[in-house]
Amino acid sequence: MPRRIVITGAGRGIGLGLVERLAATGDEVWGTVRNDAAEQAARAAGAHRVERLDLGDQSSIEAFGALVRDAVDSIDVLINNAG
């Protein structure tokens, strides 16, 4: 059964590699990114959903928090890679 996995920092480096690998196994991968280029990279790697999240911006954190609260019962794994 596919898992729903949220990966922060999904637009490059380790996060992008995790998106690619986990999406290839059939998991539903949600990624967070800070800009358009990172969003395109995450989508190209197979992310099912891409959301903006900038840990230096409180309103961005609150908006993402609301999204996660609404989906918390359906998120199986969180990989907190952003930093």
PDB file of N, CA, C and O in Angstrom:
ATOM      1  N   MET A   1       0.846  -1.178   0.000  1.00  0.00           N
ATOM      2  CA  MET A   1       0.000   0.000   0.000  1.00  0.00           C
ATOM      3  C   MET A   1       0.892   1.241   0.000  1.00  0.00           C
ATOM      4  O   MET A   1       1.788   1.359   0.828  1.00  0.00           O
ATOM      5  N   PRO A   2       0.644   2.185  -0.912  1.00  0.00           N
ATOM      6  CA  PRO A   2       1.472   3.396  -0.973  1.00  0.00           C
ATOM      7  C   PRO A   2       1.330   4.235   0.295  1.00  0.00           C
ATOM      8  O   PRO A   2       0.259   4.326   0.880  1.00  0.00           O
ATOM      9  N   ARG A   3       2.433   4.828   0.680  1.00  0.00           N
ATOM     10  CA  ARG A   3       2.434   5.728   1.835  1.00  0.00           C
ATOM     11  C   ARG A   3       2.370   7.165   1.344  1.00  0.00           C
ATOM     12  O   ARG A   3       2.807   7.465   0.242  1.00  0.00           O
ATOM     13  N   ARG A   4       1.856   8.052   2.175  1.00  0.00           N
ATOM     14  CA  ARG A   4       1.930   9.492   1.903  1.00  0.00           C
ATOM     15  C   ARG A   4       3.107  10.009   2.711  1.00  0.00           C
ATOM     16  O   ARG A   4       3.129   9.925   3.934  1.00  0.00           O
ATOM     17  N   ILE A   5       4.092  10.545   2.007  1.00  0.00           N
ATOM     18  CA  ILE A   5       5.333  10.995   2.623  1.00  0.00           C
ATOM     19  C   ILE A   5       5.514  12.483   2.344  1.00  0.00           C
ATOM     20  O   ILE A   5       5.432  12.912   1.194  1.00  0.00           O
ATOM     21  N   VAL A   6       5.775  13.256   3.382  1.00  0.00           N
ATOM     22  CA  VAL A   6       6.063  14.684   3.249  1.00  0.00           C
ATOM     23  C   VAL A   6       7.570  14.863   3.449  1.00  0.00           C
ATOM     24  O   VAL A   6       8.123  14.413   4.446  1.00  0.00           O
ATOM     25  N   ILE A   7       8.199  15.533   2.479  1.00  0.00           N
ATOM     26  CA  ILE A   7       9.634  15.802   2.548  1.00  0.00           C
ATOM     27  C   ILE A   7       9.838  17.307   2.486  1.00  0.00           C
ATOM     28  O   ILE A   7       9.487  17.947   1.493  1.00  0.00           O
ATOM     29  N   THR A   8      10.394  17.883   3.537  1.00  0.00           N
ATOM     30  CA  THR A   8      10.733  19.303   3.494  1.00  0.00           C
ATOM     31  C   THR A   8      12.089  19.447   2.800  1.00  0.00           C
ATOM     32  O   THR A   8      12.912  18.539   2.832  1.00  0.00           O
ATOM     33  N   GLY A   9      12.288  20.580   2.152  1.00  0.00           N
ATOM     34  CA  GLY A   9      13.544  20.794   1.431  1.00  0.00           C
ATOM     35  C   GLY A   9      13.670  19.868   0.237  1.00  0.00           C
ATOM     36  O   GLY A   9      14.735  19.308  -0.022  1.00  0.00           O
ATOM     37  N   ALA A  10      12.571  19.718  -0.514  1.00  0.00           N
ATOM     38  CA  ALA A  10      12.503  18.722  -1.586  1.00  0.00           C
ATOM     39  C   ALA A  10      13.008  19.222  -2.929  1.00  0.00           C
ATOM     40  O   ALA A  10      12.949  18.487  -3.908  1.00  0.00           O
ATOM     41  N   GLY A  11      13.520  20.430  -3.003  1.00  0.00           N
ATOM     42  CA  GLY A  11      13.875  21.012  -4.287  1.00  0.00           C
ATOM     43  C   GLY A  11      15.298  20.799  -4.755  1.00  0.00           C
ATOM     44  O   GLY A  11      15.638  21.108  -5.896  1.00  0.00           O
ATOM     45  N   ARG A  12      16.144  20.256  -3.886  1.00  0.00           N
ATOM     46  CA  ARG A  12      17.536  20.023  -4.294  1.00  0.00           C
ATOM     47  C   ARG A  12      18.208  19.072  -3.313  1.00  0.00           C
ATOM     48  O   ARG A  12      17.659  18.753  -2.252  1.00  0.00           O
ATOM     49  N   GLY A  13      19.379  18.621  -3.666  1.00  0.00           N
ATOM     50  CA  GLY A  13      20.201  17.810  -2.784  1.00  0.00           C
ATOM     51  C   GLY A  13      19.534  16.537  -2.301  1.00  0.00           C
ATOM     52  O   GLY A  13      18.875  15.833  -3.062  1.00  0.00           O
ATOM     53  N   ILE A  14      19.714  16.253  -1.018  1.00  0.00           N
ATOM     54  CA  ILE A  14      19.179  15.025  -0.421  1.00  0.00           C
ATOM     55  C   ILE A  14      17.654  14.963  -0.550  1.00  0.00           C
ATOM     56  O   ILE A  14      17.091  13.924  -0.887  1.00  0.00           O
ATOM     57  N   GLY A  15      16.980  16.074  -0.296  1.00  0.00           N
ATOM     58  CA  GLY A  15      15.519  16.089  -0.384  1.00  0.00           C
ATOM     59  C   GLY A  15      15.025  15.722  -1.766  1.00  0.00           C
ATOM     60  O   GLY A  15      14.087  14.941  -1.925  1.00  0.00           O
ATOM     61  N   LEU A  16      15.662  16.272  -2.792  1.00  0.00           N
ATOM     62  CA  LEU A  16      15.276  15.966  -4.166  1.00  0.00           C
ATOM     63  C   LEU A  16      15.538  14.496  -4.479  1.00  0.00           C
ATOM     64  O   LEU A  16      14.716  13.827  -5.112  1.00  0.00           O
ATOM     65  N   GLY A  17      16.653  13.983  -4.011  1.00  0.00           N
ATOM     66  CA  GLY A  17      16.961  12.568  -4.213  1.00  0.00           C
ATOM     67  C   GLY A  17      15.938  11.664  -3.536  1.00  0.00           C
ATOM     68  O   GLY A  17      15.544  10.633  -4.094  1.00  0.00           O
ATOM     69  N   LEU A  18      15.496  12.056  -2.345  1.00  0.00           N
ATOM     70  CA  LEU A  18      14.471  11.274  -1.648  1.00  0.00           C
ATOM     71  C   LEU A  18      13.148  11.308  -2.396  1.00  0.00           C
ATOM     72  O   LEU A  18      12.455  10.289  -2.490  1.00  0.00           O
ATOM     73  N   VAL A  19      12.782  12.466  -2.930  1.00  0.00           N
ATOM     74  CA  VAL A  19      11.553  12.561  -3.728  1.00  0.00           C
ATOM     75  C   VAL A  19      11.621  11.570  -4.883  1.00  0.00           C
ATOM     76  O   VAL A  19      10.692  10.779  -5.102  1.00  0.00           O
ATOM     77  N   GLU A  20      12.710  11.618  -5.611  1.00  0.00           N
ATOM     78  CA  GLU A  20      12.855  10.754  -6.786  1.00  0.00           C
ATOM     79  C   GLU A  20      12.769   9.275  -6.407  1.00  0.00           C
ATOM     80  O   GLU A  20      12.037   8.501  -7.017  1.00  0.00           O
ATOM     81  N   ARG A  21      13.493   8.890  -5.392  1.00  0.00           N
ATOM     82  CA  ARG A  21      13.542   7.477  -4.978  1.00  0.00           C
ATOM     83  C   ARG A  21      12.197   6.986  -4.454  1.00  0.00           C
ATOM     84  O   ARG A  21      11.716   5.916  -4.818  1.00  0.00           O
ATOM     85  N   LEU A  22      11.572   7.768  -3.568  1.00  0.00           N
ATOM     86  CA  LEU A  22      10.319   7.327  -2.954  1.00  0.00           C
ATOM     87  C   LEU A  22       9.144   7.374  -3.929  1.00  0.00           C
ATOM     88  O   LEU A  22       8.274   6.497  -3.904  1.00  0.00           O
ATOM     89  N   ALA A  23       9.112   8.373  -4.806  1.00  0.00           N
ATOM     90  CA  ALA A  23       8.059   8.429  -5.819  1.00  0.00           C
ATOM     91  C   ALA A  23       8.176   7.234  -6.769  1.00  0.00           C
ATOM     92  O   ALA A  23       7.162   6.677  -7.201  1.00  0.00           O
ATOM     93  N   ALA A  24       9.393   6.812  -7.057  1.00  0.00           N
ATOM     94  CA  ALA A  24       9.612   5.670  -7.959  1.00  0.00           C
ATOM     95  C   ALA A  24       9.105   4.363  -7.363  1.00  0.00           C
ATOM     96  O   ALA A  24       8.807   3.420  -8.098  1.00  0.00           O
ATOM     97  N   THR A  25       8.983   4.294  -6.037  1.00  0.00           N
ATOM     98  CA  THR A  25       8.480   3.073  -5.390  1.00  0.00           C
ATOM     99  C   THR A  25       6.959   3.044  -5.324  1.00  0.00           C
ATOM    100  O   THR A  25       6.386   2.073  -4.845  1.00  0.00           O
ATOM    101  N   GLY A  26       6.320   4.138  -5.777  1.00  0.00           N
ATOM    102  CA  GLY A  26       4.864   4.193  -5.769  1.00  0.00           C
ATOM    103  C   GLY A  26       4.272   4.959  -4.610  1.00  0.00           C
ATOM    104  O   GLY A  26       3.052   5.076  -4.496  1.00  0.00           O
ATOM    105  N   ASP A  27       5.111   5.487  -3.738  1.00  0.00           N
ATOM    106  CA  ASP A  27       4.598   6.296  -2.633  1.00  0.00           C
ATOM    107  C   ASP A  27       4.095   7.643  -3.151  1.00  0.00           C
ATOM    108  O   ASP A  27       4.553   8.140  -4.173  1.00  0.00           O
ATOM    109  N   GLU A  28       3.138   8.214  -2.436  1.00  0.00           N
ATOM    110  CA  GLU A  28       2.642   9.549  -2.747  1.00  0.00           C
ATOM    111  C   GLU A  28       3.521  10.540  -1.994  1.00  0.00           C
ATOM    112  O   GLU A  28       3.483  10.600  -0.767  1.00  0.00           O
ATOM    113  N   VAL A  29       4.307  11.305  -2.727  1.00  0.00           N
ATOM    114  CA  VAL A  29       5.285  12.200  -2.115  1.00  0.00           C
ATOM    115  C   VAL A  29       4.817  13.643  -2.236  1.00  0.00           C
ATOM    116  O   VAL A  29       4.499  14.117  -3.320  1.00  0.00           O
ATOM    117  N   TRP A  30       4.777  14.311  -1.089  1.00  0.00           N
ATOM    118  CA  TRP A  30       4.550  15.747  -1.034  1.00  0.00           C
ATOM    119  C   TRP A  30       5.879  16.383  -0.697  1.00  0.00           C
ATOM    120  O   TRP A  30       6.578  15.931   0.202  1.00  0.00           O
ATOM    121  N   GLY A  31       6.239  17.434  -1.407  1.00  0.00           N
ATOM    122  CA  GLY A  31       7.489  18.111  -1.129  1.00  0.00           C
ATOM    123  C   GLY A  31       7.280  19.577  -0.818  1.00  0.00           C
ATOM    124  O   GLY A  31       6.318  20.175  -1.279  1.00  0.00           O
ATOM    125  N   THR A  32       8.193  20.153  -0.034  1.00  0.00           N
ATOM    126  CA  THR A  32       8.161  21.586   0.198  1.00  0.00           C
ATOM    127  C   THR A  32       9.405  22.211  -0.422  1.00  0.00           C
ATOM    128  O   THR A  32      10.479  21.607  -0.439  1.00  0.00           O
ATOM    129  N   VAL A  33       9.216  23.415  -0.950  1.00  0.00           N
ATOM    130  CA  VAL A  33      10.289  24.137  -1.639  1.00  0.00           C
ATOM    131  C   VAL A  33      10.165  25.624  -1.323  1.00  0.00           C
ATOM    132  O   VAL A  33       9.135  26.080  -0.833  1.00  0.00           O
ATOM    133  N   ARG A  34      11.240  26.377  -1.674  1.00  0.00           N
ATOM    134  CA  ARG A  34      11.211  27.818  -1.431  1.00  0.00           C
ATOM    135  C   ARG A  34      11.029  28.656  -2.688  1.00  0.00           C
ATOM    136  O   ARG A  34      10.718  29.840  -2.585  1.00  0.00           O
ATOM    137  N   ASN A  35      11.247  28.091  -3.881  1.00  0.00           N
ATOM    138  CA  ASN A  35      11.187  28.928  -5.083  1.00  0.00           C
ATOM    139  C   ASN A  35      10.718  28.134  -6.302  1.00  0.00           C
ATOM    140  O   ASN A  35      10.564  26.910  -6.244  1.00  0.00           O
ATOM    141  N   ASP A  36      10.521  28.851  -7.412  1.00  0.00           N
ATOM    142  CA  ASP A  36      10.001  28.237  -8.640  1.00  0.00           C
ATOM    143  C   ASP A  36      10.924  27.157  -9.196  1.00  0.00           C
ATOM    144  O   ASP A  36      10.450  26.098  -9.626  1.00  0.00           O
ATOM    145  N   ALA A  37      12.224  27.407  -9.201  1.00  0.00           N
ATOM    146  CA  ALA A  37      13.165  26.428  -9.751  1.00  0.00           C
ATOM    147  C   ALA A  37      13.120  25.126  -8.953  1.00  0.00           C
ATOM    148  O   ALA A  37      13.125  24.021  -9.526  1.00  0.00           O
ATOM    149  N   ALA A  38      13.049  25.241  -7.632  1.00  0.00           N
ATOM    150  CA  ALA A  38      12.977  24.059  -6.777  1.00  0.00           C
ATOM    151  C   ALA A  38      11.650  23.326  -6.986  1.00  0.00           C
ATOM    152  O   ALA A  38      11.605  22.096  -6.977  1.00  0.00           O
ATOM    153  N   GLU A  39      10.585  24.087  -7.192  1.00  0.00           N
ATOM    154  CA  GLU A  39       9.282  23.464  -7.450  1.00  0.00           C
ATOM    155  C   GLU A  39       9.328  22.647  -8.737  1.00  0.00           C
ATOM    156  O   GLU A  39       8.858  21.501  -8.770  1.00  0.00           O
ATOM    157  N   GLN A  40       9.904  23.207  -9.769  1.00  0.00           N
ATOM    158  CA  GLN A  40      10.020  22.480 -11.042  1.00  0.00           C
ATOM    159  C   GLN A  40      10.844  21.215 -10.881  1.00  0.00           C
ATOM    160  O   GLN A  40      10.496  20.159 -11.418  1.00  0.00           O
ATOM    161  N   ALA A  41      11.933  21.295 -10.131  1.00  0.00           N
ATOM    162  CA  ALA A  41      12.797  20.129  -9.916  1.00  0.00           C
ATOM    163  C   ALA A  41      12.048  19.037  -9.151  1.00  0.00           C
ATOM    164  O   ALA A  41      12.129  17.851  -9.507  1.00  0.00           O
ATOM    165  N   ALA A  42      11.312  19.423  -8.105  1.00  0.00           N
ATOM    166  CA  ALA A  42      10.570  18.437  -7.305  1.00  0.00           C
ATOM    167  C   ALA A  42       9.481  17.771  -8.136  1.00  0.00           C
ATOM    168  O   ALA A  42       9.290  16.552  -8.063  1.00  0.00           O
ATOM    169  N   ARG A  43       8.791  18.554  -8.942  1.00  0.00           N
ATOM    170  CA  ARG A  43       7.757  17.976  -9.817  1.00  0.00           C
ATOM    171  C   ARG A  43       8.375  17.017 -10.836  1.00  0.00           C
ATOM    172  O   ARG A  43       7.845  15.928 -11.079  1.00  0.00           O
ATOM    173  N   ALA A  44       9.494  17.416 -11.414  1.00  0.00           N
ATOM    174  CA  ALA A  44      10.169  16.563 -12.396  1.00  0.00           C
ATOM    175  C   ALA A  44      10.662  15.259 -11.763  1.00  0.00           C
ATOM    176  O   ALA A  44      10.736  14.221 -12.430  1.00  0.00           O
ATOM    177  N   ALA A  45      10.978  15.300 -10.479  1.00  0.00           N
ATOM    178  CA  ALA A  45      11.453  14.113  -9.758  1.00  0.00           C
ATOM    179  C   ALA A  45      10.314  13.186  -9.355  1.00  0.00           C
ATOM    180  O   ALA A  45      10.558  12.082  -8.881  1.00  0.00           O
ATOM    181  N   GLY A  46       9.070  13.649  -9.506  1.00  0.00           N
ATOM    182  CA  GLY A  46       7.932  12.783  -9.231  1.00  0.00           C
ATOM    183  C   GLY A  46       7.061  13.168  -8.060  1.00  0.00           C
ATOM    184  O   GLY A  46       6.168  12.409  -7.682  1.00  0.00           O
ATOM    185  N   ALA A  47       7.277  14.351  -7.473  1.00  0.00           N
ATOM    186  CA  ALA A  47       6.435  14.773  -6.349  1.00  0.00           C
ATOM    187  C   ALA A  47       4.985  14.887  -6.805  1.00  0.00           C
ATOM    188  O   ALA A  47       4.706  15.448  -7.864  1.00  0.00           O
ATOM    189  N   HIS A  48       4.079  14.361  -6.014  1.00  0.00           N
ATOM    190  CA  HIS A  48       2.659  14.424  -6.328  1.00  0.00           C
ATOM    191  C   HIS A  48       2.066  15.779  -5.971  1.00  0.00           C
ATOM    192  O   HIS A  48       1.101  16.211  -6.581  1.00  0.00           O
ATOM    193  N   ARG A  49       2.648  16.401  -4.960  1.00  0.00           N
ATOM    194  CA  ARG A  49       2.182  17.713  -4.521  1.00  0.00           C
ATOM    195  C   ARG A  49       3.402  18.495  -4.067  1.00  0.00           C
ATOM    196  O   ARG A  49       4.273  17.941  -3.395  1.00  0.00           O
ATOM    197  N   VAL A  50       3.444  19.767  -4.426  1.00  0.00           N
ATOM    198  CA  VAL A  50       4.558  20.622  -4.017  1.00  0.00           C
ATOM    199  C   VAL A  50       3.972  21.888  -3.400  1.00  0.00           C
ATOM    200  O   VAL A  50       3.114  22.535  -3.993  1.00  0.00           O
ATOM    201  N   GLU A  51       4.445  22.197  -2.207  1.00  0.00           N
ATOM    202  CA  GLU A  51       3.981  23.381  -1.478  1.00  0.00           C
ATOM    203  C   GLU A  51       5.165  24.280  -1.146  1.00  0.00           C
ATOM    204  O   GLU A  51       6.272  23.800  -0.924  1.00  0.00           O
ATOM    205  N   ARG A  52       4.912  25.574  -1.074  1.00  0.00           N
ATOM    206  CA  ARG A  52       5.944  26.529  -0.678  1.00  0.00           C
ATOM    207  C   ARG A  52       6.086  26.517   0.836  1.00  0.00           C
ATOM    208  O   ARG A  52       5.096  26.519   1.568  1.00  0.00           O
ATOM    209  N   LEU A  53       7.322  26.501   1.292  1.00  0.00           N
ATOM    210  CA  LEU A  53       7.610  26.601   2.718  1.00  0.00           C
ATOM    211  C   LEU A  53       8.978  27.236   2.879  1.00  0.00           C
ATOM    212  O   LEU A  53       9.971  26.700   2.411  1.00  0.00           O
ATOM    213  N   ASP A  54       9.007  28.388   3.530  1.00  0.00           N
ATOM    214  CA  ASP A  54      10.255  29.074   3.844  1.00  0.00           C
ATOM    215  C   ASP A  54      10.344  29.170   5.359  1.00  0.00           C
ATOM    216  O   ASP A  54       9.546  29.861   5.994  1.00  0.00           O
ATOM    217  N   LEU A  55      11.282  28.450   5.952  1.00  0.00           N
ATOM    218  CA  LEU A  55      11.391  28.408   7.408  1.00  0.00           C
ATOM    219  C   LEU A  55      11.808  29.740   8.021  1.00  0.00           C
ATOM    220  O   LEU A  55      11.732  29.910   9.233  1.00  0.00           O
ATOM    221  N   GLY A  56      12.187  30.707   7.194  1.00  0.00           N
ATOM    222  CA  GLY A  56      12.515  32.040   7.668  1.00  0.00           C
ATOM    223  C   GLY A  56      11.332  32.993   7.607  1.00  0.00           C
ATOM    224  O   GLY A  56      11.457  34.171   7.920  1.00  0.00           O
ATOM    225  N   ASP A  57      10.161  32.502   7.213  1.00  0.00           N
ATOM    226  CA  ASP A  57       8.971  33.328   7.028  1.00  0.00           C
ATOM    227  C   ASP A  57       7.822  32.742   7.857  1.00  0.00           C
ATOM    228  O   ASP A  57       7.288  31.680   7.517  1.00  0.00           O
ATOM    229  N   GLN A  58       7.453  33.417   8.920  1.00  0.00           N
ATOM    230  CA  GLN A  58       6.429  32.899   9.838  1.00  0.00           C
ATOM    231  C   GLN A  58       5.107  32.627   9.138  1.00  0.00           C
ATOM    232  O   GLN A  58       4.445  31.628   9.419  1.00  0.00           O
ATOM    233  N   SER A  59       4.684  33.497   8.224  1.00  0.00           N
ATOM    234  CA  SER A  59       3.399  33.264   7.551  1.00  0.00           C
ATOM    235  C   SER A  59       3.465  32.015   6.669  1.00  0.00           C
ATOM    236  O   SER A  59       2.480  31.281   6.550  1.00  0.00           O
ATOM    237  N   SER A  60       4.616  31.742   6.083  1.00  0.00           N
ATOM    238  CA  SER A  60       4.795  30.534   5.293  1.00  0.00           C
ATOM    239  C   SER A  60       4.697  29.292   6.181  1.00  0.00           C
ATOM    240  O   SER A  60       4.055  28.296   5.824  1.00  0.00           O
ATOM    241  N   ILE A  61       5.299  29.361   7.352  1.00  0.00           N
ATOM    242  CA  ILE A  61       5.252  28.245   8.307  1.00  0.00           C
ATOM    243  C   ILE A  61       3.808  28.000   8.758  1.00  0.00           C
ATOM    244  O   ILE A  61       3.344  26.855   8.806  1.00  0.00           O
ATOM    245  N   GLU A  62       3.082  29.061   9.056  1.00  0.00           N
ATOM    246  CA  GLU A  62       1.700  28.924   9.507  1.00  0.00           C
ATOM    247  C   GLU A  62       0.806  28.342   8.410  1.00  0.00           C
ATOM    248  O   GLU A  62      -0.045  27.484   8.694  1.00  0.00           O
ATOM    249  N   ALA A  63       0.997  28.778   7.180  1.00  0.00           N
ATOM    250  CA  ALA A  63       0.195  28.255   6.066  1.00  0.00           C
ATOM    251  C   ALA A  63       0.464  26.771   5.852  1.00  0.00           C
ATOM    252  O   ALA A  63      -0.466  25.974   5.669  1.00  0.00           O
ATOM    253  N   PHE A  64       1.716  26.382   5.916  1.00  0.00           N
ATOM    254  CA  PHE A  64       2.036  24.970   5.760  1.00  0.00           C
ATOM    255  C   PHE A  64       1.530  24.172   6.954  1.00  0.00           C
ATOM    256  O   PHE A  64       1.023  23.058   6.796  1.00  0.00           O
ATOM    257  N   GLY A  65       1.623  24.733   8.141  1.00  0.00           N
ATOM    258  CA  GLY A  65       1.100  24.069   9.330  1.00  0.00           C
ATOM    259  C   GLY A  65      -0.387  23.779   9.213  1.00  0.00           C
ATOM    260  O   GLY A  65      -0.855  22.704   9.602  1.00  0.00           O
ATOM    261  N   ALA A  66      -1.147  24.722   8.669  1.00  0.00           N
ATOM    262  CA  ALA A  66      -2.586  24.514   8.479  1.00  0.00           C
ATOM    263  C   ALA A  66      -2.839  23.379   7.493  1.00  0.00           C
ATOM    264  O   ALA A  66      -3.718  22.538   7.718  1.00  0.00           O
ATOM    265  N   LEU A  67      -2.070  23.318   6.440  1.00  0.00           N
ATOM    266  CA  LEU A  67      -2.202  22.243   5.458  1.00  0.00           C
ATOM    267  C   LEU A  67      -1.933  20.885   6.105  1.00  0.00           C
ATOM    268  O   LEU A  67      -2.694  19.933   5.925  1.00  0.00           O
ATOM    269  N   VAL A  68      -0.873  20.809   6.871  1.00  0.00           N
ATOM    270  CA  VAL A  68      -0.504  19.545   7.517  1.00  0.00           C
ATOM    271  C   VAL A  68      -1.541  19.153   8.571  1.00  0.00           C
ATOM    272  O   VAL A  68      -1.913  17.984   8.673  1.00  0.00           O
ATOM    273  N   ARG A  69      -2.042  20.120   9.326  1.00  0.00           N
ATOM    274  CA  ARG A  69      -3.079  19.808  10.325  1.00  0.00           C
ATOM    275  C   ARG A  69      -4.294  19.178   9.660  1.00  0.00           C
ATOM    276  O   ARG A  69      -4.882  18.234  10.184  1.00  0.00           O
ATOM    277  N   ASP A  70      -4.668  19.696   8.497  1.00  0.00           N
ATOM    278  CA  ASP A  70      -5.836  19.166   7.789  1.00  0.00           C
ATOM    279  C   ASP A  70      -5.596  17.759   7.259  1.00  0.00           C
ATOM    280  O   ASP A  70      -6.540  17.003   7.059  1.00  0.00           O
ATOM    281  N   ALA A  71      -4.340  17.398   7.023  1.00  0.00           N
ATOM    282  CA  ALA A  71      -4.012  16.098   6.431  1.00  0.00           C
ATOM    283  C   ALA A  71      -3.296  15.163   7.391  1.00  0.00           C
ATOM    284  O   ALA A  71      -2.870  14.085   6.999  1.00  0.00           O
ATOM    285  N   VAL A  72      -3.175  15.541   8.648  1.00  0.00           N
ATOM    286  CA  VAL A  72      -2.320  14.805   9.577  1.00  0.00           C
ATOM    287  C   VAL A  72      -2.698  13.331   9.690  1.00  0.00           C
ATOM    288  O   VAL A  72      -1.825  12.479   9.841  1.00  0.00           O
ATOM    289  N   ASP A  73      -3.957  13.000   9.613  1.00  0.00           N
ATOM    290  CA  ASP A  73      -4.362  11.599   9.723  1.00  0.00           C
ATOM    291  C   ASP A  73      -3.975  10.773   8.503  1.00  0.00           C
ATOM    292  O   ASP A  73      -3.992   9.544   8.564  1.00  0.00           O
ATOM    293  N   SER A  74      -3.638  11.449   7.412  1.00  0.00           N
ATOM    294  CA  SER A  74      -3.295  10.709   6.199  1.00  0.00           C
ATOM    295  C   SER A  74      -1.814  10.799   5.832  1.00  0.00           C
ATOM    296  O   SER A  74      -1.409  10.316   4.788  1.00  0.00           O
ATOM    297  N   ILE A  75      -0.998  11.409   6.681  1.00  0.00           N
ATOM    298  CA  ILE A  75       0.446  11.473   6.447  1.00  0.00           C
ATOM    299  C   ILE A  75       1.098  10.330   7.211  1.00  0.00           C
ATOM    300  O   ILE A  75       0.946  10.214   8.415  1.00  0.00           O
ATOM    301  N   ASP A  76       1.809   9.502   6.482  1.00  0.00           N
ATOM    302  CA  ASP A  76       2.452   8.335   7.087  1.00  0.00           C
ATOM    303  C   ASP A  76       3.875   8.610   7.557  1.00  0.00           C
ATOM    304  O   ASP A  76       4.306   8.057   8.558  1.00  0.00           O
ATOM    305  N   VAL A  77       4.592   9.454   6.809  1.00  0.00           N
ATOM    306  CA  VAL A  77       6.004   9.710   7.114  1.00  0.00           C
ATOM    307  C   VAL A  77       6.306  11.184   6.867  1.00  0.00           C
ATOM    308  O   VAL A  77       5.870  11.748   5.867  1.00  0.00           O
ATOM    309  N   LEU A  78       7.062  11.792   7.788  1.00  0.00           N
ATOM    310  CA  LEU A  78       7.591  13.140   7.596  1.00  0.00           C
ATOM    311  C   LEU A  78       9.114  13.043   7.616  1.00  0.00           C
ATOM    312  O   LEU A  78       9.682  12.545   8.583  1.00  0.00           O
ATOM    313  N   ILE A  79       9.727  13.527   6.545  1.00  0.00           N
ATOM    314  CA  ILE A  79      11.188  13.615   6.499  1.00  0.00           C
ATOM    315  C   ILE A  79      11.519  15.098   6.551  1.00  0.00           C
ATOM    316  O   ILE A  79      11.328  15.824   5.579  1.00  0.00           O
ATOM    317  N   ASN A  80      11.985  15.560   7.696  1.00  0.00           N
ATOM    318  CA  ASN A  80      12.276  16.978   7.907  1.00  0.00           C
ATOM    319  C   ASN A  80      13.704  17.260   7.482  1.00  0.00           C
ATOM    320  O   ASN A  80      14.637  17.225   8.270  1.00  0.00           O
ATOM    321  N   ASN A  81      13.866  17.532   6.201  1.00  0.00           N
ATOM    322  CA  ASN A  81      15.156  17.704   5.575  1.00  0.00           C
ATOM    323  C   ASN A  81      15.555  19.175   5.415  1.00  0.00           C
ATOM    324  O   ASN A  81      16.722  19.477   5.221  1.00  0.00           O
ATOM    325  N   ALA A  82      14.595  20.089   5.483  1.00  0.00           N
ATOM    326  CA  ALA A  82      14.890  21.505   5.284  1.00  0.00           C
ATOM    327  C   ALA A  82      15.731  22.029   6.435  1.00  0.00           C
ATOM    328  O   ALA A  82      15.619  21.580   7.562  1.00  0.00           O
ATOM    329  N   GLY A  83      16.547  22.994   6.144  1.00  0.00           N
ATOM    330  CA  GLY A  83      17.292  23.509   7.261  1.00  0.00           C
ATOM    331  C   GLY A  83      18.187  24.601   6.862  1.00  0.00           C
ATOM    332  O   GLY A  83      18.861  25.239   7.535  1.00  0.00           O
TER     333      GLY A  83
END
